[in-house]
Coordinates of C-alpha atoms and ligand atoms in Angstrom, one line a residue:
M293 CA 6.5 29.3 -26.3
E294 CA 9.9 29.1 -27.9
A295 CA 11.0 25.6 -28.7
Q296 CA 13.7 24.2 -26.4
S297 CA 17.1 23.6 -27.9
R298 CA 17.8 19.9 -28.6
R299 CA 21.0 20.5 -30.6
Q300 CA 23.1 18.1 -28.5
S301 CA 20.4 15.4 -28.8
E302 CA 20.6 15.9 -32.6
A303 CA 24.4 15.7 -32.7
E304 CA 24.5 12.7 -30.4
F305 CA 21.9 10.8 -32.4
A306 CA 23.8 11.5 -35.6
R307 CA 26.9 10.1 -33.8
A308 CA 24.9 7.1 -32.6
C309 CA 23.8 6.2 -36.1
I310 CA 27.4 5.6 -37.1
S311 CA 27.9 2.7 -34.7
L312 CA 24.4 1.7 -33.6
A313 CA 22.1 0.2 -36.2
G314 CA 19.4 2.8 -36.6
G315 CA 20.9 4.9 -33.8
E316 CA 19.1 2.9 -31.0
S317 CA 18.7 -0.6 -29.7
S318 CA 14.9 -0.8 -30.1
N319 CA 13.0 0.0 -33.3
A320 CA 10.2 1.2 -30.9
R321 CA 12.4 4.1 -29.7
V322 CA 13.0 5.8 -33.0
H323 CA 10.1 7.6 -34.6
S324 CA 9.8 9.3 -37.9
G325 CA 9.9 13.0 -38.0
Q326 CA 12.3 14.6 -35.5
H327 CA 15.5 13.1 -34.1
P328 CA 14.9 11.4 -30.7
T329 CA 15.5 13.3 -27.5
I330 CA 18.6 11.8 -25.8
I331 CA 18.2 11.3 -22.1
D332 CA 20.9 12.1 -19.5
R333 CA 19.2 11.2 -16.2
G334 CA 16.0 10.8 -14.3
E335 CA 14.9 11.5 -10.8
A336 CA 11.5 10.5 -9.2
G337 CA 8.9 11.6 -11.8
R338 CA 11.2 13.7 -14.0
I339 CA 13.8 13.2 -16.7
W340 CA 16.5 15.5 -18.2
D341 CA 17.9 15.4 -21.7
I342 CA 21.5 16.0 -22.6
D343 CA 20.7 19.6 -23.6
G344 CA 19.6 20.2 -20.0
N345 CA 15.8 20.3 -20.7
M346 CA 13.6 18.8 -17.9
Y347 CA 10.4 16.9 -18.5
V348 CA 7.7 15.5 -16.3
D349 CA 8.0 11.9 -17.3
L350 CA 4.7 10.3 -18.3
L351 CA 6.4 7.6 -20.4
L352 CA 8.2 6.0 -17.4
A353 CA 10.2 3.7 -19.6
Y354 CA 7.0 2.1 -21.0
G355 CA 5.9 0.9 -17.6
P356 CA 8.5 -0.5 -15.2
L357 CA 9.0 2.6 -13.1
I358 CA 5.9 2.7 -10.9
L359 CA 8.1 4.0 -8.1
G360 CA 9.8 6.6 -10.4
H361 CA 13.4 6.9 -11.3
R362 CA 16.1 6.0 -8.7
H363 CA 13.8 5.2 -5.9
P364 CA 16.1 5.2 -2.8
S365 CA 15.0 1.7 -1.6
V366 CA 15.5 0.2 -5.0
V367 CA 18.9 1.9 -5.5
A368 CA 20.0 0.7 -2.0
A369 CA 19.0 -2.9 -2.8
I370 CA 20.8 -3.0 -6.1
E371 CA 23.8 -1.3 -4.6
A372 CA 24.0 -3.7 -1.7
Q373 CA 23.7 -6.7 -4.0
I374 CA 26.4 -5.6 -6.4
R375 CA 28.8 -4.3 -3.8
T376 CA 28.6 -7.1 -1.3
K377 CA 27.3 -10.2 -3.1
G378 CA 27.7 -10.1 -6.9
A379 CA 25.6 -9.8 -10.0
I380 CA 25.2 -13.3 -11.3
F381 CA 26.3 -16.8 -10.5
G382 CA 24.5 -19.2 -12.8
M383 CA 23.6 -21.2 -9.7
P384 CA 20.6 -21.2 -7.4
H385 CA 20.5 -18.0 -5.3
R386 CA 18.8 -17.1 -2.0
L387 CA 16.8 -14.2 -3.6
S388 CA 15.0 -16.5 -6.0
P389 CA 12.6 -18.2 -3.5
R390 CA 12.2 -15.0 -1.6
V391 CA 11.0 -13.0 -4.6
A392 CA 9.0 -15.9 -5.9
E393 CA 7.2 -16.2 -2.6
R394 CA 6.3 -12.5 -2.6
I395 CA 4.9 -12.8 -6.1
V396 CA 2.8 -15.8 -5.2
S397 CA 1.5 -13.9 -2.2
M398 CA 0.5 -11.0 -4.4
V399 CA -0.8 -12.5 -7.7
P400 CA -3.9 -14.6 -7.2
G401 CA -3.4 -16.8 -10.3
I402 CA 0.2 -17.8 -9.4
E403 CA 1.2 -20.7 -7.2
L404 CA 4.4 -21.6 -9.0
L405 CA 6.5 -19.5 -11.3
R406 CA 9.6 -19.1 -13.4
F407 CA 11.7 -16.0 -13.9
A408 CA 12.7 -14.8 -17.4
N409 CA 14.3 -11.6 -18.5
S410 CA 11.7 -9.9 -20.7
G411 CA 8.1 -10.0 -21.5
N412 CA 9.1 -11.3 -24.9
E413 CA 10.8 -14.4 -23.5
A414 CA 8.0 -15.0 -21.0
I415 CA 5.3 -14.9 -23.7
I416 CA 7.2 -17.4 -25.9
T417 CA 7.4 -19.7 -22.9
A418 CA 3.8 -19.2 -22.0
M419 CA 2.6 -20.0 -25.5
R420 CA 4.7 -23.1 -25.6
L421 CA 3.3 -24.2 -22.2
G422 CA -0.3 -23.4 -23.3
R423 CA 0.1 -25.4 -26.5
F424 CA 1.6 -28.3 -24.5
L425 CA -1.2 -28.3 -21.9
S426 CA -4.1 -28.1 -24.4
G427 CA -2.5 -30.5 -26.9
R428 CA -3.6 -28.2 -29.7
P429 CA -1.6 -25.8 -31.8
G430 CA -4.0 -22.9 -32.4
V431 CA -3.5 -19.7 -30.5
V432 CA -6.0 -16.8 -30.6
K433 CA -4.7 -13.3 -30.0
F434 CA -6.6 -10.1 -30.4
E435 CA -6.3 -7.2 -32.8
G436 CA -4.3 -4.3 -31.4
H437 CA -2.8 -6.5 -28.5
F438 CA 1.0 -6.7 -28.5
H439 CA 2.9 -9.6 -27.0
G440 CA 6.5 -9.0 -28.0
W441 CA 8.3 -9.7 -31.2
G442 CA 9.0 -13.5 -31.0
D443 CA 8.7 -15.4 -34.3
S444 CA 5.6 -17.4 -33.1
V445 CA 3.6 -14.3 -32.1
F446 CA 4.8 -11.2 -34.0
A447 CA 1.9 -10.8 -36.3
D448 CA 1.1 -7.2 -37.4
H449 CA -1.0 -6.3 -34.4
R450 CA -2.3 -3.2 -36.2
P451 CA -3.7 -4.6 -39.5
G452 CA -5.4 -2.3 -41.9
L453 CA -9.2 -2.4 -41.9
E454 CA -9.4 -2.9 -45.6
E455 CA -7.9 -6.4 -45.2
G456 CA -11.1 -7.9 -44.0
H457 CA -11.3 -10.2 -41.0
F458 CA -8.5 -11.4 -38.8
P459 CA -5.5 -10.9 -41.2
I460 CA -2.3 -12.4 -39.7
R461 CA 0.8 -11.4 -41.5
P462 CA 4.5 -11.3 -40.3
R463 CA 5.3 -7.9 -38.8
S464 CA 9.0 -8.2 -39.7
G465 CA 11.1 -9.1 -42.6
G466 CA 12.8 -12.5 -42.2
M467 CA 9.7 -14.1 -40.6
Q468 CA 8.4 -16.9 -42.8
A469 CA 4.6 -17.0 -43.0
G470 CA 4.8 -20.6 -41.6
F471 CA 6.0 -19.2 -38.2
L472 CA 2.5 -17.8 -37.6
Q473 CA 0.5 -20.5 -39.3
D474 CA -1.4 -21.5 -36.1
L475 CA -2.0 -17.9 -34.9
F476 CA -5.4 -16.3 -35.3
H477 CA -6.7 -12.8 -34.7
A478 CA -10.0 -12.0 -33.1
P479 CA -11.5 -8.6 -32.4
W480 CA -11.3 -7.9 -28.7
N481 CA -14.3 -7.2 -26.5
D482 CA -16.6 -9.2 -28.8
I483 CA -17.4 -12.5 -27.1
E484 CA -19.5 -13.8 -30.1
A485 CA -16.6 -13.4 -32.5
L486 CA -14.4 -15.3 -30.1
R487 CA -17.0 -18.1 -29.8
Q488 CA -17.1 -18.5 -33.5
I489 CA -13.3 -18.9 -33.7
L490 CA -13.2 -21.4 -30.8
D491 CA -16.0 -23.4 -32.4
D492 CA -14.2 -23.7 -35.7
S493 CA -12.8 -27.1 -35.3
D494 CA -10.4 -26.7 -38.3
L495 CA -8.5 -24.1 -36.3
R496 CA -7.7 -26.4 -33.4
I497 CA -7.5 -23.6 -30.9
G498 CA -5.8 -24.5 -27.6
V499 CA -4.8 -21.1 -26.3
V500 CA -6.4 -17.7 -26.0
M501 CA -4.0 -14.9 -25.1
M502 CA -4.8 -11.3 -24.2
E503 CA -3.8 -8.1 -22.4
P504 CA -6.7 -8.0 -19.9
V505 CA -6.8 -4.2 -20.4
M506 CA -5.8 -3.4 -23.9
A507 CA -2.8 -1.1 -23.4
N508 CA -1.1 -1.3 -26.8
T509 CA -3.9 0.5 -28.7
G510 CA -4.1 3.4 -26.2
V511 CA -5.9 2.2 -23.1
I512 CA -9.1 0.3 -23.6
P513 CA -10.9 -1.5 -20.8
P514 CA -12.7 -4.8 -21.1
R515 CA -16.5 -4.4 -21.4
P516 CA -18.2 -5.4 -18.1
G517 CA -18.4 -9.2 -18.0
Y518 CA -16.2 -9.7 -21.0
L519 CA -13.2 -11.3 -19.1
Q520 CA -15.6 -13.5 -17.2
A521 CA -17.2 -14.6 -20.4
V522 CA -13.9 -15.4 -22.1
R523 CA -12.9 -17.3 -19.0
E524 CA -16.0 -19.4 -19.2
E525 CA -15.7 -20.1 -23.0
C526 CA -12.1 -21.2 -22.5
T527 CA -12.9 -23.4 -19.5
K528 CA -15.8 -25.1 -21.3
R529 CA -13.5 -26.1 -24.2
G530 CA -10.3 -27.0 -22.3
V531 CA -8.6 -23.9 -23.9
V532 CA -5.7 -22.4 -21.9
L533 CA -6.2 -18.7 -21.1
I534 CA -3.1 -16.6 -20.9
F535 CA -3.2 -13.1 -19.4
D536 CA -0.3 -11.0 -20.6
E537 CA 0.0 -8.7 -17.6
V538 CA 3.3 -7.2 -18.7
I539 CA 1.7 -3.8 -18.4
T540 CA -1.2 -4.4 -16.0
G541 CA 0.7 -6.5 -13.5
F542 CA 1.3 -4.7 -10.1
R543 CA -0.2 -1.6 -11.8
L544 CA -4.0 -2.1 -11.5
A545 CA -3.6 -3.7 -8.1
P546 CA -0.9 -5.6 -6.2
G547 CA -2.3 -8.7 -8.0
G548 CA -2.7 -7.0 -11.4
A549 CA -5.8 -7.0 -13.6
Q550 CA -6.7 -10.5 -12.5
E551 CA -7.2 -9.2 -8.9
Y552 CA -8.8 -6.0 -10.1
F553 CA -11.4 -7.7 -12.3
G554 CA -11.7 -10.9 -10.3
V555 CA -10.9 -13.2 -13.2
L556 CA -8.1 -15.8 -13.1
P557 CA -6.2 -16.9 -16.2
D558 CA -4.5 -20.3 -16.4
I559 CA -1.1 -18.7 -17.2
T560 CA 0.0 -15.3 -16.1
V561 CA 2.9 -13.4 -17.8
L562 CA 4.4 -10.5 -15.8
G563 CA 7.1 -8.1 -16.9
K564 CA 8.1 -4.4 -16.5
I565 CA 7.1 -3.4 -12.9
V566 CA 8.2 -6.9 -11.6
G567 CA 11.9 -6.0 -12.2
G568 CA 11.7 -2.6 -10.6
G569 CA 13.6 -1.1 -13.6
L570 CA 15.9 -4.0 -14.2
P571 CA 15.2 -6.9 -16.7
L572 CA 12.9 -9.5 -15.2
A573 CA 9.7 -11.3 -16.2
V574 CA 7.6 -14.1 -14.9
I575 CA 5.6 -17.0 -16.2
G576 CA 3.3 -18.4 -13.6
G577 CA 0.2 -20.4 -12.9
S578 CA -1.3 -23.1 -10.6
R579 CA 0.9 -26.0 -9.6
D580 CA -0.7 -28.2 -12.2
V581 CA -0.3 -25.7 -15.0
M582 CA 3.4 -25.1 -14.2
K583 CA 4.2 -28.8 -13.7
P584 CA 5.5 -29.4 -17.3
I585 CA 8.0 -26.6 -16.8
A586 CA 8.9 -27.8 -13.3
D587 CA 9.6 -31.4 -14.5
G588 CA 11.3 -30.3 -17.8
R589 CA 8.8 -31.5 -20.3
V590 CA 8.4 -27.9 -21.5
F591 CA 11.8 -26.3 -21.7
H592 CA 12.6 -22.9 -20.3
G593 CA 16.0 -21.5 -19.3
G594 CA 18.4 -18.6 -19.8
T595 CA 21.8 -17.4 -18.5
Y596 CA 20.2 -14.3 -17.0
S597 CA 16.8 -15.7 -16.0
G598 CA 16.3 -14.8 -12.3
N599 CA 19.7 -13.1 -12.1
P600 CA 20.3 -11.8 -8.5
L601 CA 20.7 -8.2 -9.5
S602 CA 17.3 -8.0 -11.1
L603 CA 15.8 -9.9 -8.2
S604 CA 17.3 -7.4 -5.8
A605 CA 15.4 -4.6 -7.5
A606 CA 12.3 -6.7 -7.7
D607 CA 12.5 -7.5 -4.0
A608 CA 12.7 -3.9 -3.0
T609 CA 10.0 -2.8 -5.4
L610 CA 7.5 -5.5 -4.7
T611 CA 8.0 -5.2 -0.9
I612 CA 7.0 -1.5 -1.1
L613 CA 4.0 -2.2 -3.4
Q614 CA 2.7 -4.9 -1.1
E615 CA 3.4 -3.3 2.2
Q616 CA 2.1 0.1 1.2
A617 CA -0.7 -1.1 -1.1
D618 CA -3.4 0.6 1.0
T619 CA -2.0 4.0 0.1
I620 CA -0.1 3.5 -3.1
Y621 CA -3.0 2.2 -5.2
P622 CA -5.7 4.6 -4.1
D623 CA -3.3 7.5 -4.6
L624 CA -2.3 6.4 -8.1
F625 CA -5.9 5.9 -9.1
A626 CA -6.9 9.3 -7.7
T627 CA -4.0 11.1 -9.4
T628 CA -4.7 9.5 -12.8
A629 CA -8.4 10.2 -12.5
S630 CA -7.7 13.8 -11.7
L631 CA -5.3 14.2 -14.6
G632 CA -8.0 12.6 -16.9
K633 CA -10.6 15.0 -15.6
S634 CA -8.5 18.0 -16.3
V635 CA -7.7 16.8 -19.8
R636 CA -11.4 16.4 -20.4
E637 CA -12.1 19.9 -19.1
S638 CA -9.3 21.4 -21.3
A639 CA -10.7 19.5 -24.3
A640 CA -14.2 20.8 -23.7
A641 CA -13.0 24.3 -23.2
T642 CA -10.9 24.4 -26.3
G643 CA -13.1 22.2 -28.6
V644 CA -10.5 19.6 -29.3
P645 CA -12.5 16.4 -29.8
V646 CA -11.0 13.7 -27.5
Q647 CA -11.9 10.6 -25.7
V648 CA -9.9 10.2 -22.5
H649 CA -9.7 6.7 -21.2
V650 CA -8.7 6.1 -17.6
V651 CA -8.3 2.6 -16.2
G652 CA -6.9 2.8 -12.7
P653 CA -3.3 4.2 -13.0
M654 CA -3.3 4.1 -16.9
L655 CA -4.6 6.8 -19.1
Q656 CA -4.7 7.7 -22.8
I657 CA -6.0 10.7 -24.7
F658 CA -7.5 9.7 -28.1
I659 CA -7.6 12.7 -30.3
C660 CA -10.5 12.0 -32.5
R661 CA -11.9 13.2 -35.8
D662 CA -14.6 15.9 -35.5
G663 CA -18.0 14.3 -35.0
E664 CA -16.5 11.0 -33.9
Q665 CA -15.9 12.1 -30.3
F666 CA -19.1 10.5 -29.1
N667 CA -18.4 7.2 -30.7
Q668 CA -17.1 4.7 -28.1
I669 CA -13.6 3.4 -28.7
V670 CA -14.0 -0.2 -27.6
D671 CA -11.5 -2.1 -29.6
Y672 CA -8.7 -1.8 -32.2
R673 CA -11.2 -1.2 -35.1
T674 CA -13.1 1.6 -33.4
A675 CA -9.8 3.1 -32.3
I676 CA -8.3 3.4 -35.8
K677 CA -11.6 4.7 -37.1
A678 CA -11.9 7.4 -34.5
A679 CA -8.4 8.5 -33.6
L680 CA -5.9 10.8 -35.4
P681 CA -2.4 9.6 -34.8
K682 CA -0.8 12.6 -36.6
R683 CA -2.7 15.0 -34.3
F684 CA -1.4 13.0 -31.3
L685 CA 2.1 13.3 -32.6
D686 CA 1.6 17.0 -32.8
L687 CA 0.4 17.0 -29.2
H688 CA 3.6 15.0 -28.2
Y689 CA 5.9 17.6 -29.8
R690 CA 4.0 20.5 -28.2
L691 CA 4.1 18.9 -24.8
Q692 CA 7.8 18.2 -25.1
N693 CA 8.4 21.9 -25.7
L694 CA 6.3 22.6 -22.6
G695 CA 8.4 20.2 -20.4
V696 CA 6.1 17.1 -20.4
Y697 CA 7.1 13.8 -22.0
I698 CA 4.5 11.4 -23.4
H699 CA 5.0 8.7 -26.0
P700 CA 4.6 10.0 -29.6
D701 CA 2.3 7.2 -30.6
Q702 CA -1.4 7.6 -30.2
F703 CA -1.6 3.9 -29.3
E704 CA 0.8 3.8 -26.4
R705 CA -0.3 5.2 -23.0
I706 CA 0.3 7.8 -20.3
L707 CA 1.4 6.6 -17.0
V708 CA 1.9 8.1 -13.6
C709 CA 4.1 7.0 -10.7
T710 CA 4.1 7.2 -7.0
E711 CA 6.8 9.9 -7.1
H712 CA 5.0 12.4 -9.3
T713 CA 4.4 15.5 -7.2
Q714 CA 1.3 17.6 -7.3
G715 CA 3.5 20.2 -9.1
D716 CA 4.5 17.6 -11.8
L717 CA 0.8 16.8 -12.3
D718 CA -0.2 20.4 -12.5
T719 CA 2.6 21.0 -15.0
A720 CA 1.3 18.1 -17.1
A721 CA -2.3 19.3 -16.9
N722 CA -1.4 22.9 -17.7
A723 CA 0.8 21.9 -20.6
I724 CA -2.0 19.7 -22.1
N725 CA -4.4 22.7 -21.7
Q726 CA -1.9 25.0 -23.4
A727 CA -1.2 22.5 -26.2
F728 CA -4.9 22.1 -26.9
K729 CA -5.3 25.9 -27.1
D730 CA -2.3 26.2 -29.5
M731 CA -3.5 23.4 -31.7
V732 CA -6.9 25.0 -32.1
A733 CA -5.4 28.5 -32.7
E734 CA -2.9 27.2 -35.3
N735 CA -4.9 24.5 -37.0
G736 CA -8.6 25.2 -36.3
S737 CA -10.6 22.0 -36.8
T738 CA -8.7 18.9 -35.8
T739 CA -9.8 16.8 -38.8
Ligands
LIG253 N1 3.5 -7.8 -23.6 C1 3.0 -6.6 -23.6 C2 1.6 -6.4 -23.2 C3 3.9 -5.5 -23.8 O1 3.4 -4.3 -23.8 C4 5.2 -5.8 -24.1 C5 6.2 -4.6 -24.3 N2 5.8 -3.4 -24.2 C6 5.7 -7.1 -24.1 C7 4.8 -8.1 -23.9 C8 7.1 -7.4 -24.4 O2 7.8 -7.2 -23.2 P1 9.4 -6.9 -23.3 O3 9.6 -5.5 -24.0 O4 9.8 -6.8 -21.9 O5 10.0 -8.0 -24.0

């Protein structure tokens, strides 16, 4: 198939680079290789670039758009708020308790919460609260898990294997090593490794923080019983457990991964879906856990925290997710499972070695080295051993030319939304099948 023209994207990106540092406002959006595709608009499960090319959108803005682009109820709520009330007041607002109550009624581990603007901010607050509650400075995070780019947490979450165990190094220039001195890496899905770190009294661990489904190294589920075991080890030692549900919140279930797996953290962080496409995040927990924030011993604030415009989008989105949960979640699960099944069938038919991971409405295709396809990817280490990011990037470009947009990075994820039509999903499945065929025809072995 002839490549679509992206001339206007190319010209516009060149223009952007003159006034915008690096041409974009997030380093995560610019990738080596081609110029980025510049987007004009979205509708339901599709997006259009400025050259007029249409794509089935399986990126969905990295996660917030579980109801797709411009969902009529969300648009109506935002419109009503801005037209008849206003965007921001810097004073208590009637939407705050309304949305807070809805979240409390949905997420089992939250009795009391605070709004923030991004996952990033909420994580920084959650770590601060966790350290205060435990009275210990040490924080364990897991290899391959991502929790934003704050100075206290932005360790390279994808260390090289050659560096031995648990390297922690600043992921950005300008971060002094001391910022991360009480942060430790553990391999995920390995309860014994975690026990050893928790038992090392020199480390003074007070907080364990994880994505309950690893969604920043592809999509990797917790082993059966792992979350429960982590919960027990933390409880035994008075260690505060944080679930970063920025991706899994409202996605795996109305109450997120904690509802889906039946394991409650001490502190929950929510982002992405909670704001219905506008900036909003949450730090929440039991009344006792949240008390230091409520009484001001642990500081949290922000001009835009809990701003009414974001809360209006949140209100509309969460109302739909809660009231229609009985159909929305089974449908999303079924759609994702069926896409996963067709990817596996295409891989088997074409001989492309893949592991397809499906966890509820989250999916990732790991394109693996020949002979490695039967090795289980269970954590970051097994993922980088088995997967071929360059091959995945090739898949990304091929799918883009076939009208399907997935993130170029092997270690991101494919998402579906409630507004994808059967036609969109068929387009995606057929494009993946075609791309696999072309890859084998052009490159033969994938190694
Ligand atoms: N936690 C996780 C698990 C994430 O995936 C991300 C961003 N993708 C963040 C935190 C940071 O969230 P934000 O981009 O809203 O600051």
